[in-house]
Coordinates of C-alpha atoms in Angstrom, one line a residue:
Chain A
X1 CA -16.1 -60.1 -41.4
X2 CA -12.8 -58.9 -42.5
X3 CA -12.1 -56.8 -39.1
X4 CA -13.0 -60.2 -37.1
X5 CA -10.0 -62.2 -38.9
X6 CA -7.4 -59.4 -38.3
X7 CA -8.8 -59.3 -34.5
X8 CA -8.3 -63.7 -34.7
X9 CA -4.7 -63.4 -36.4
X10 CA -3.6 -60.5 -34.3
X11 CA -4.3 -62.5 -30.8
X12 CA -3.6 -66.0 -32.2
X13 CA 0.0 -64.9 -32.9
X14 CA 2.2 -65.9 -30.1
X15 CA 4.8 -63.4 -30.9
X16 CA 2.4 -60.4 -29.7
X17 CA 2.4 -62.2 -26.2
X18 CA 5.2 -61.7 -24.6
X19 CA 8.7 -59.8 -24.8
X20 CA 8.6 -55.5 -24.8
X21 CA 6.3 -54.6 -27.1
X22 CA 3.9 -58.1 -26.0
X23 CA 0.5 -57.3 -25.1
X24 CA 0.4 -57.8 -21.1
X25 CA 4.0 -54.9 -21.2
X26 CA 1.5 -52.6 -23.1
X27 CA -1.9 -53.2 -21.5
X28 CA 0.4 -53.0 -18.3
X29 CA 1.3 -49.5 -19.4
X30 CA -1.5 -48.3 -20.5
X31 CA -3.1 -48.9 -17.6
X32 CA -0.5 -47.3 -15.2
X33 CA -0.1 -44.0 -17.3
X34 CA -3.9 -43.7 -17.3
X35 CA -4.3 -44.5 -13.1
X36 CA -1.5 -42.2 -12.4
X37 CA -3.6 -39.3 -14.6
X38 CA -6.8 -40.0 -12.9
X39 CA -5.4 -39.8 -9.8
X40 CA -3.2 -36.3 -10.1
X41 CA -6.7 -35.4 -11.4
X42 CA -8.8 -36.8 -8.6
X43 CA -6.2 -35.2 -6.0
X44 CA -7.0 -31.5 -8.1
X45 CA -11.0 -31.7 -8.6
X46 CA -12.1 -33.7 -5.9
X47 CA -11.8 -31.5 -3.2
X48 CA -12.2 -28.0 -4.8
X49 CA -15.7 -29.8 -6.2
X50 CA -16.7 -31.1 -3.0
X51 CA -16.0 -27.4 -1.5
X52 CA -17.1 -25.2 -4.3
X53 CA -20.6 -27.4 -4.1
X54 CA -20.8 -27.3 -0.3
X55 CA -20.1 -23.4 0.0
X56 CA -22.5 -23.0 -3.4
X57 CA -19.7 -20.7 -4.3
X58 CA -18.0 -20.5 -7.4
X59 CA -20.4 -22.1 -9.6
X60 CA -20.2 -19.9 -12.7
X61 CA -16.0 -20.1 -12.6
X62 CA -16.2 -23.5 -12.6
X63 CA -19.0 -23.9 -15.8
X64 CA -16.1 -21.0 -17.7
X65 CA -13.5 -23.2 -16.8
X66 CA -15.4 -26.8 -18.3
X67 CA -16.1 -24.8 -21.5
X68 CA -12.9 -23.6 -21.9
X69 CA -11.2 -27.2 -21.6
X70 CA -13.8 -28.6 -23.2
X71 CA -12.8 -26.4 -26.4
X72 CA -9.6 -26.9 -25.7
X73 CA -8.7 -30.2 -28.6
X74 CA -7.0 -32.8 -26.3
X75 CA -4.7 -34.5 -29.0
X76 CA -3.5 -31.1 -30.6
X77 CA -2.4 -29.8 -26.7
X78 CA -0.9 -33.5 -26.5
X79 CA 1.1 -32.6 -29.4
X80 CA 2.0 -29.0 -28.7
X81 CA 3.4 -29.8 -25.6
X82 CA 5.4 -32.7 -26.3
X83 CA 6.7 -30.1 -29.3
X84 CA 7.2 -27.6 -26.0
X85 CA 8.7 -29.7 -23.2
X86 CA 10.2 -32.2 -24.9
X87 CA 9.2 -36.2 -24.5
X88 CA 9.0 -37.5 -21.2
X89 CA 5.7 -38.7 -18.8
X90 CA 5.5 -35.2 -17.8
X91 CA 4.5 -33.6 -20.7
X92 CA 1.9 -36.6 -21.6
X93 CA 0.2 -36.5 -18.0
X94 CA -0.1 -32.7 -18.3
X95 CA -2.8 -33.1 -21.1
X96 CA -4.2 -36.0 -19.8
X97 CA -4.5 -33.8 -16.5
X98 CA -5.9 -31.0 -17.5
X99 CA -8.6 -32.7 -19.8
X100 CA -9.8 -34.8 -16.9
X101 CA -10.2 -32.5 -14.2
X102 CA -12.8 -30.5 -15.7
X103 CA -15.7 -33.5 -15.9
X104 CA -14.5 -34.4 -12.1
X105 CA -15.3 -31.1 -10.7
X106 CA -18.1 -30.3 -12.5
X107 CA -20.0 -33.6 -11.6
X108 CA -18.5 -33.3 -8.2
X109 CA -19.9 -29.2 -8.2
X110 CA -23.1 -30.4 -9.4
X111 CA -24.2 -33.8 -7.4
X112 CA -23.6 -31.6 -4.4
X113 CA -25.3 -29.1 -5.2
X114 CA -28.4 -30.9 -6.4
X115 CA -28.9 -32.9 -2.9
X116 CA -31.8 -32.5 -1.1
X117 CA -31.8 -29.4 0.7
X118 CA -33.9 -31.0 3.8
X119 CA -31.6 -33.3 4.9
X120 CA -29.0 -31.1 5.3
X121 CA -30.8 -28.3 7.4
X122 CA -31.8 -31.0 9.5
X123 CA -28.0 -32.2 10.0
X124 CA -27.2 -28.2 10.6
X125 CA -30.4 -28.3 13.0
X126 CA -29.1 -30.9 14.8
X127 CA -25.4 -28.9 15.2
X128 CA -23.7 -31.0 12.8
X129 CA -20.3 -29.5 11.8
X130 CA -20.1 -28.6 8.5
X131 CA -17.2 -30.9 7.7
X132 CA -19.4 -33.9 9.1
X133 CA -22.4 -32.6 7.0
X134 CA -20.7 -32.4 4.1
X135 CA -19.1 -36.2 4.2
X136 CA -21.6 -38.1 6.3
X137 CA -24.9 -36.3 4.6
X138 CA -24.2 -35.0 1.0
X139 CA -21.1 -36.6 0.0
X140 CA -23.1 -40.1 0.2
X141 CA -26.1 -38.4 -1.6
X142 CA -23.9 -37.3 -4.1
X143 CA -21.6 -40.5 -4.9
X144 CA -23.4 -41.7 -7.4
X145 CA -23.6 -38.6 -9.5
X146 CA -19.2 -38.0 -8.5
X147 CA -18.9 -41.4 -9.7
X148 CA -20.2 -41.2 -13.3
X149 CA -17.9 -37.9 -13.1
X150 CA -14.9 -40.0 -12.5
X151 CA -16.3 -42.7 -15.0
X152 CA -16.0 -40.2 -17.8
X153 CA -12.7 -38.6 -16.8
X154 CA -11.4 -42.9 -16.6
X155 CA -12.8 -43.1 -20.2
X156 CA -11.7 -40.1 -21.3
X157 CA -8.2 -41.0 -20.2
X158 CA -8.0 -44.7 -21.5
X159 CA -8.9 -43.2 -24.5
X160 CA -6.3 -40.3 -25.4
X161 CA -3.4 -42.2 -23.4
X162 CA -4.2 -43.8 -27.1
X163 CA -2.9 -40.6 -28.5
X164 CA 0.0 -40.8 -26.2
X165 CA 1.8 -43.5 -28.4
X166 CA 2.1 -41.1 -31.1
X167 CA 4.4 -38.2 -28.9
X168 CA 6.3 -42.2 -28.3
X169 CA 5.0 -42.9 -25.1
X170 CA 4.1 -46.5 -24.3
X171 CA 0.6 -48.0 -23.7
X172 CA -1.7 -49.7 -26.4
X173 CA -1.6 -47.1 -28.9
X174 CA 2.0 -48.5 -29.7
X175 CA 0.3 -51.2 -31.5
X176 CA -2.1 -48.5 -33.5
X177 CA 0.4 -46.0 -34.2
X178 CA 3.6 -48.3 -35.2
X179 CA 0.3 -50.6 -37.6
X180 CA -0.3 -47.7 -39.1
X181 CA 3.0 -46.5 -40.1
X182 CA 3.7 -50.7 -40.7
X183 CA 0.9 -50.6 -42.7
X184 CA 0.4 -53.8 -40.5
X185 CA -3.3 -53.6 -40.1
X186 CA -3.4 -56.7 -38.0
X187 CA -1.6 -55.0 -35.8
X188 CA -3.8 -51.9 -36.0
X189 CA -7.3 -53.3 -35.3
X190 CA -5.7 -56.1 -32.9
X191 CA -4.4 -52.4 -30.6
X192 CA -7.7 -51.0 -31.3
X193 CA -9.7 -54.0 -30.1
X194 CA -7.7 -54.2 -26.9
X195 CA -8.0 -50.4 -26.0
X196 CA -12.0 -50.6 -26.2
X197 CA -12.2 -53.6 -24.7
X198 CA -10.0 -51.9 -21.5
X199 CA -12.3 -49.0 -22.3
X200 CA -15.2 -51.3 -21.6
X201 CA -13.8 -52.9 -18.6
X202 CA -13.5 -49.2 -16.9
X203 CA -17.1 -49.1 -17.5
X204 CA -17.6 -52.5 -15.8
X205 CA -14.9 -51.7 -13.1
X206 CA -17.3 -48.3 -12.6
X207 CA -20.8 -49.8 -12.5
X208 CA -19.4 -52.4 -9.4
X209 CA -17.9 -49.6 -7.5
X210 CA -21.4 -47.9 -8.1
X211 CA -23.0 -51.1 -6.5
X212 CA -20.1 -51.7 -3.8
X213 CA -19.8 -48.3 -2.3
X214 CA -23.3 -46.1 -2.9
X215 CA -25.4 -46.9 0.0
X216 CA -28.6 -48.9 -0.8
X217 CA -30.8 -46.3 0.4
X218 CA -29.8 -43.6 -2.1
X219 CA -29.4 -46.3 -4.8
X220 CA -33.3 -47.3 -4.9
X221 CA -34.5 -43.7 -5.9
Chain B
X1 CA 8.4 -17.3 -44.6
X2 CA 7.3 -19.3 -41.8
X3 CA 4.8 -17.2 -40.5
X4 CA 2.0 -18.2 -38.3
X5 CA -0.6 -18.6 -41.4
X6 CA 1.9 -20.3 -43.7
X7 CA 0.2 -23.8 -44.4
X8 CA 3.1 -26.3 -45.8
X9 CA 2.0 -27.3 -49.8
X10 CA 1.5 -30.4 -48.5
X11 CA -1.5 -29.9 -47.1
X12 CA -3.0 -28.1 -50.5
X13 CA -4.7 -25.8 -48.3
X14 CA -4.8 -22.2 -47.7
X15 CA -5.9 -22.2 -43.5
X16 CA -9.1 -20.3 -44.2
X17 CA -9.2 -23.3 -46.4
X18 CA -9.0 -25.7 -43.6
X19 CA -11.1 -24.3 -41.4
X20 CA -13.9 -24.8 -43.8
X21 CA -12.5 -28.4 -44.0
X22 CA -12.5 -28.5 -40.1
X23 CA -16.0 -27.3 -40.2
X24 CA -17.4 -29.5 -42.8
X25 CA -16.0 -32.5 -41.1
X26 CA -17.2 -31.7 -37.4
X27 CA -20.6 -30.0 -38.2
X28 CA -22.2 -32.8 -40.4
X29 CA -21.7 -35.6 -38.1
X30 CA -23.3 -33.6 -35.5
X31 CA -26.6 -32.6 -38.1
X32 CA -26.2 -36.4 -39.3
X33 CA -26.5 -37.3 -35.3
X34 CA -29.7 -35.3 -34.7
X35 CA -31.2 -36.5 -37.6
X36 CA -31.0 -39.7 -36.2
X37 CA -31.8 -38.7 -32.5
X38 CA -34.5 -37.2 -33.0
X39 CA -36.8 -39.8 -34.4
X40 CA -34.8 -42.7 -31.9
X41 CA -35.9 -40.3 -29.0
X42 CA -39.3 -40.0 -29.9
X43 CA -39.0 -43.6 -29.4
X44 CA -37.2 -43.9 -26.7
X45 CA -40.3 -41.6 -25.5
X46 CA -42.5 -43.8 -26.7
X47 CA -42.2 -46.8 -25.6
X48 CA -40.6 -46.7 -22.4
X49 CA -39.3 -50.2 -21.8
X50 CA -36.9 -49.1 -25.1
X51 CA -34.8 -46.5 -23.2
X52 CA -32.9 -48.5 -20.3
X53 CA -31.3 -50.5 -23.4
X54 CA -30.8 -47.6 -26.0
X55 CA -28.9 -45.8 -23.3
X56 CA -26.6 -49.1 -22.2
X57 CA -26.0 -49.3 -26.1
X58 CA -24.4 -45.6 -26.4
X59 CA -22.9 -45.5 -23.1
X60 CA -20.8 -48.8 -24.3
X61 CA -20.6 -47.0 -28.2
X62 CA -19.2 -43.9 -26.8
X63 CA -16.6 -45.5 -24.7
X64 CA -14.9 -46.7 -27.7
X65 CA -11.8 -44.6 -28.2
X66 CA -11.8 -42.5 -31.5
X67 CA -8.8 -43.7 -33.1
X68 CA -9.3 -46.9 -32.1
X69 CA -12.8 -46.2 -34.5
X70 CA -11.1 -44.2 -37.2
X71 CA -8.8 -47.4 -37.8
X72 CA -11.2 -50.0 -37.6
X73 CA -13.5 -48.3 -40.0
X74 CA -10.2 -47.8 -42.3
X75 CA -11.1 -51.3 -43.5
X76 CA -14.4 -50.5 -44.9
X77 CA -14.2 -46.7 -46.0
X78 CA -10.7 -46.3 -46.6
X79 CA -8.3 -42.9 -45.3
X80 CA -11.4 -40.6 -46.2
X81 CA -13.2 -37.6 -44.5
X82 CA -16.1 -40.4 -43.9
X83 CA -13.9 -42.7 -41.7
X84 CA -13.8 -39.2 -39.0
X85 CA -17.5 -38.4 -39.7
X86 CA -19.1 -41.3 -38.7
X87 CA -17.5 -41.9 -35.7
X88 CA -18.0 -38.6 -34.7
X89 CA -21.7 -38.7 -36.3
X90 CA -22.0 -42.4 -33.5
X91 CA -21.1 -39.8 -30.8
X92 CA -23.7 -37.1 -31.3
X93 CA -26.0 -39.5 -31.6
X94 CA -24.9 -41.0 -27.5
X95 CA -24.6 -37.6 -27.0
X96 CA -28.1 -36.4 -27.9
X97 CA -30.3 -38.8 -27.4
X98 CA -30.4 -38.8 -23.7
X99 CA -30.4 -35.2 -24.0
X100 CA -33.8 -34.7 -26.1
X101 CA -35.6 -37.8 -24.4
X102 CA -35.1 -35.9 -20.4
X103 CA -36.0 -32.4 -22.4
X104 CA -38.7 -33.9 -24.3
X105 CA -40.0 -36.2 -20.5
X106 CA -39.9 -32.8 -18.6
X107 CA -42.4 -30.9 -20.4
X108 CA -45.3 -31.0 -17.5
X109 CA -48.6 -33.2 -17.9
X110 CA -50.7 -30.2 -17.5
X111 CA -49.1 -28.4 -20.7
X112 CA -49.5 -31.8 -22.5
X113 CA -53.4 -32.2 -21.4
X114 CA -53.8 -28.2 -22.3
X115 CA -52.7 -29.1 -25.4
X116 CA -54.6 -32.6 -26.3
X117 CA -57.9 -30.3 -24.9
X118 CA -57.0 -27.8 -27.4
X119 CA -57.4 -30.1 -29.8
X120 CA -54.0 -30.7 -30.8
X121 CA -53.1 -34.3 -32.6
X122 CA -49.9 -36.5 -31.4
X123 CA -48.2 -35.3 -34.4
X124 CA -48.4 -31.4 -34.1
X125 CA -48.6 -31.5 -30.1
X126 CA -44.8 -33.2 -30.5
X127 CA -43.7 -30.8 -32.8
X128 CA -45.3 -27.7 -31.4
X129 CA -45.2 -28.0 -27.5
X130 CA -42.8 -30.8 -26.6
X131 CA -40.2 -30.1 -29.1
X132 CA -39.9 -26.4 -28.2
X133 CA -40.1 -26.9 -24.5
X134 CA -37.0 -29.6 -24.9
X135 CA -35.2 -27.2 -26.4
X136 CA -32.6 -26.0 -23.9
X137 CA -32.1 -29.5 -23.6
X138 CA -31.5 -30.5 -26.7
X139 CA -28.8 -27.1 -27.3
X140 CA -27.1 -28.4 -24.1
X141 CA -26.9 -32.1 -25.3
X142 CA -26.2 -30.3 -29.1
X143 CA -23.3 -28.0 -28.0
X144 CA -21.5 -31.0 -25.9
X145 CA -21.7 -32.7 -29.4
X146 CA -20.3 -30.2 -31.5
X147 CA -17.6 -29.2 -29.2
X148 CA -16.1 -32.5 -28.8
X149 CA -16.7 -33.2 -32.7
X150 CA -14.2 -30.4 -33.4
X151 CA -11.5 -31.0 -30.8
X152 CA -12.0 -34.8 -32.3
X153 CA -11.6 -34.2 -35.8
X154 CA -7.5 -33.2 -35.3
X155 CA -7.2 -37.1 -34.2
X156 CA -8.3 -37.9 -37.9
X157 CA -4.4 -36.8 -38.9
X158 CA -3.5 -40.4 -37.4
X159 CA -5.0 -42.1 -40.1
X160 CA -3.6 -40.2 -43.0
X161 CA -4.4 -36.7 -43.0
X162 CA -7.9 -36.5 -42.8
X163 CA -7.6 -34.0 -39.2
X164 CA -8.0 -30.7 -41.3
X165 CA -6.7 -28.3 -39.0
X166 CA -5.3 -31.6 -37.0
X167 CA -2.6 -32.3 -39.9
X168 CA -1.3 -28.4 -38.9
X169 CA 0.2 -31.2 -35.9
X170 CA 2.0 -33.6 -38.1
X171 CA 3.3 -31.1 -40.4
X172 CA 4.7 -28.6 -37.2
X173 CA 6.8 -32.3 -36.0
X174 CA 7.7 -33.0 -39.8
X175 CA 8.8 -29.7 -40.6
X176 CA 10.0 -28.6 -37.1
X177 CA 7.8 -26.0 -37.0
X178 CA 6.4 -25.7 -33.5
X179 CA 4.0 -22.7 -34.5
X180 CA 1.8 -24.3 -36.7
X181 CA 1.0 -26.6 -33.8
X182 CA 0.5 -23.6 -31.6
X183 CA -1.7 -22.2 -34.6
X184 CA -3.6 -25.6 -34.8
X185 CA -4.7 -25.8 -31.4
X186 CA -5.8 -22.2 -30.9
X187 CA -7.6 -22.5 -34.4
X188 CA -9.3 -25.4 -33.1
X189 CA -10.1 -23.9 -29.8
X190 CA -11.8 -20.4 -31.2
X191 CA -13.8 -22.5 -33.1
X192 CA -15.1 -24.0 -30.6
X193 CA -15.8 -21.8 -28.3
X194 CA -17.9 -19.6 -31.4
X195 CA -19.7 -22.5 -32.5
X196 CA -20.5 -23.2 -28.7
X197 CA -21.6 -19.3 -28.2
X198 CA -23.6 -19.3 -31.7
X199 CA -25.7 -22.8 -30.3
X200 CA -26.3 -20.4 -26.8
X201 CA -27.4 -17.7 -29.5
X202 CA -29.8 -19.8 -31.2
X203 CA -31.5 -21.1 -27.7
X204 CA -31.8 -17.5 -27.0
X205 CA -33.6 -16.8 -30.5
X206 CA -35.4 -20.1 -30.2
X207 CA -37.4 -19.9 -26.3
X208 CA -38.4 -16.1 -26.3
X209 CA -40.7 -17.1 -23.8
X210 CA -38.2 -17.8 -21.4
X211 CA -37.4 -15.2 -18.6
X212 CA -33.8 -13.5 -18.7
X213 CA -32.7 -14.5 -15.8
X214 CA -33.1 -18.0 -15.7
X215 CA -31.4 -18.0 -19.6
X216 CA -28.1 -18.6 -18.5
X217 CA -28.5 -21.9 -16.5
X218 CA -30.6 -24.9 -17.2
X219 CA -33.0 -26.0 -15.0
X220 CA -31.2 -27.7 -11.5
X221 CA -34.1 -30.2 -11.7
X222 CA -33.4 -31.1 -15.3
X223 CA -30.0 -31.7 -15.0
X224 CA -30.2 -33.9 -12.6
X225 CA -31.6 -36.1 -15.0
X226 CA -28.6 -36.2 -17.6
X227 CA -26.7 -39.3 -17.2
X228 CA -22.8 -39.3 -17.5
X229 CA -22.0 -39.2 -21.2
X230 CA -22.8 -35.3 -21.0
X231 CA -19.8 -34.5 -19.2
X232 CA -17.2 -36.9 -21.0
X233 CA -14.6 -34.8 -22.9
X234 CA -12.4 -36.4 -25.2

């Protein structure tokens, strides 16, 4: 297991633990860049997906605007706009921005407008306001389905922050990008282990915030 | 001289050259994928006690970065085209397999008991009712799959040119030549968007039984179904 020994000698060397470029500086990084960009995204496709779902309006602008982000290669517009604007955060949390959004407010479109119809003419029977109905009856109904669209935008960020290493931005892929170019391998599959294992540990983080804040009731369908 | 369509000789490709490159490199993972996904479906279909674990296998697979999976598998296949493909190929497989299993769960009993009265075996009742009723499923989960194998093939340039239209990016920083960059990323993104129209094309060709108006959007009840890795975009 030749990838297992570079993964031993890369975390057994005390060098790569402390100092700028030691592992807690760059996980530390990585995991700022990629909370600031899900949150600028949250702030953007929260809302308008909790609206556009509630009103039912808007539906087939926001399925034009997934597929055109979707198409739209994530580590080219990385590059192209780090060629544009110059280095900076700016220009890396732009990308990151726009590529996460779109999962965010299409899950957030879609588990609102898939919840139970019933439930909510009753609230509007019963002379709910519509703000109430839509946070105390489908936002709760919906969480879980919002939450695995904020799982993939998380992942989707951890993982092209990557990327970000190569317009010389911080973060884990440091370790990838400088390897390859050291022709260090060590170095390379060491930053490639600890990127999927923080990949993994989204997932985990994601799954107990599933458990935590989705109410039992709407957990046991 | 440095027009948009200039590729540098470094690259030893003309761009109509690399698009066929780009192609080749993002479409066979994806047939690879299905391949794979279909019989693993079937399955998954099957036997149902196989499907919770199948689907916690992917979902961890496909939250391994790319790169981070290009350079791991540098070890074992070396800076070639197969180091991209079959990490892409491990993502259409995540990809799709949810995707044909709900298609393949929603066709109703009654159609399934129509058919076994008919006299229909397992074999041909799969492959002539199920398979064609799963099919806007299985386009949905299949042009997720190849959209995100294009846009992922440009991160192959990382590991030593192997990006196709992805190494246009290298070259436009090593030769200060912002337009190929521009020209890589709306080369990628066309291409896309006509491989994702020609999969809505082939649905359309494929369920002729299928009203008009109910063409454009999948069922709501079916998508409720899909679980998360549908809407990741990398």
């Amino acid at each position: 297991m030749n990838v297992l020994n570079f993964v031993n000698a890369f975390f057994s060397d005390s060098a790569h633990w402390h100092g700028y470029d030691g592992i807690p500086q760059r996980l530390f990084e990585h995991v700022q860049y990629s909370l600031l960009a899900l949150a600028l995204a949250a702030a953007i496709g929260l809302p308008v997906g909790l609206l556009t779902g509630h009103t039912g309006r808007g539906g087939n602008a926001l399925a034009f605007i997934a597929t055109a982000a979707r198409a739209l290669p994530s580590f080219g517009l990385l590059v192209l706009i780090v060629i544009v604007m110059g280095f900076g955060l700016l220009p890396v949390m732009i990308p990151l921005v726009i590529l996460a959004v779109p999962p965010i407010l299409v899950t957030t479109y879609e588990a609102v407008r898939s919840v139970d119809p019933s439930p909510v003419d009753a609230a509007r029977g019963m002379g709910m306001r519509e703000s109430r109905i839509l946070f105390q009856v489908e936002l709760p109904v919906a969480l879980p389905l919002i939450l695995s669209g904020l799982r993939s935008a998380a992942i989707q960020i951890v993982s092209t922050a990557t990327i970000a290493a190569y317009v010389s931005l911080g973060g884990l892929g440091r370790y990838i990008v400088d390897g390859l170019y050291q022709r260090d391998y060590e170095k390379v599959v060491g930053g490639a282990t600890l990127v999927a294992v923080l990949a993994l540990g989204t997932l985990a983080l994601f799954w107990a915030a599933g458990r935590l804040v989705v109410s039992p009731g709407v957990r046991r369908r | 001289m440095n027009g948009f369509f200039d590729i540098p000789s470094d690259l030893q490709h003309s761009y109509l050259g690399l698009i066929g490159l780009h192609l080749r490199e993002a479409l066979l993972p994806v047939l690879a994928g299905l391949l794979l996904a279909l019989p693993l479906a079937q399955l998954c279909v099957r036997f149902r006690w196989l499907y919770p674990p199948v689907l916690g296998a992917t979902t961890i697979l496909y939250a391994v970065p790319s790169l981070a999976f290009f350079v791991v598998l540098i070890d074992y296949t070396g800076q070639t085209e197969l180091t991209v493909m079959i990490p892409l190929a491990v993502y259409s497989l995540v990809v799709l397999v949810p995707a044909i299993v709900d298609g393949v769960r929603s066709v109703p009993r009654e159609t399934l008991s129509a058919a076994t009265a008919m006299g229909f075996g397992p074999v041909r009742r799969y492959l002539q009712v199920q398979l064609p009723i799963a099919v806007p499923a299985i386009v949905a989960g299949l042009r997720v799959a190849t959209v995100s194998s294009i846009s992922l093939v440009s991160v192959g340039t990382l590991i030593g040119n192997q990006g196709a239209l992805g190494n246009l990016l290298a070259d436009a920083q090593k030769y200060d030549r912002p337009e190929l960059a521009v020209n890589s990323v709306i080369t990628t993104a066309v291409l896309a968007i006509l491989c994702d129209a020609l999969l809505v094309l082939l649905r359309v060709a494929l369920t002729p039984w299928m009203p008009k108006a109910t063409r454009g959007r999948p069922k709501t009840g079916a998508r409720r179904q899909l679980p998360a890795p549908q809407d990741v975009i990398r």
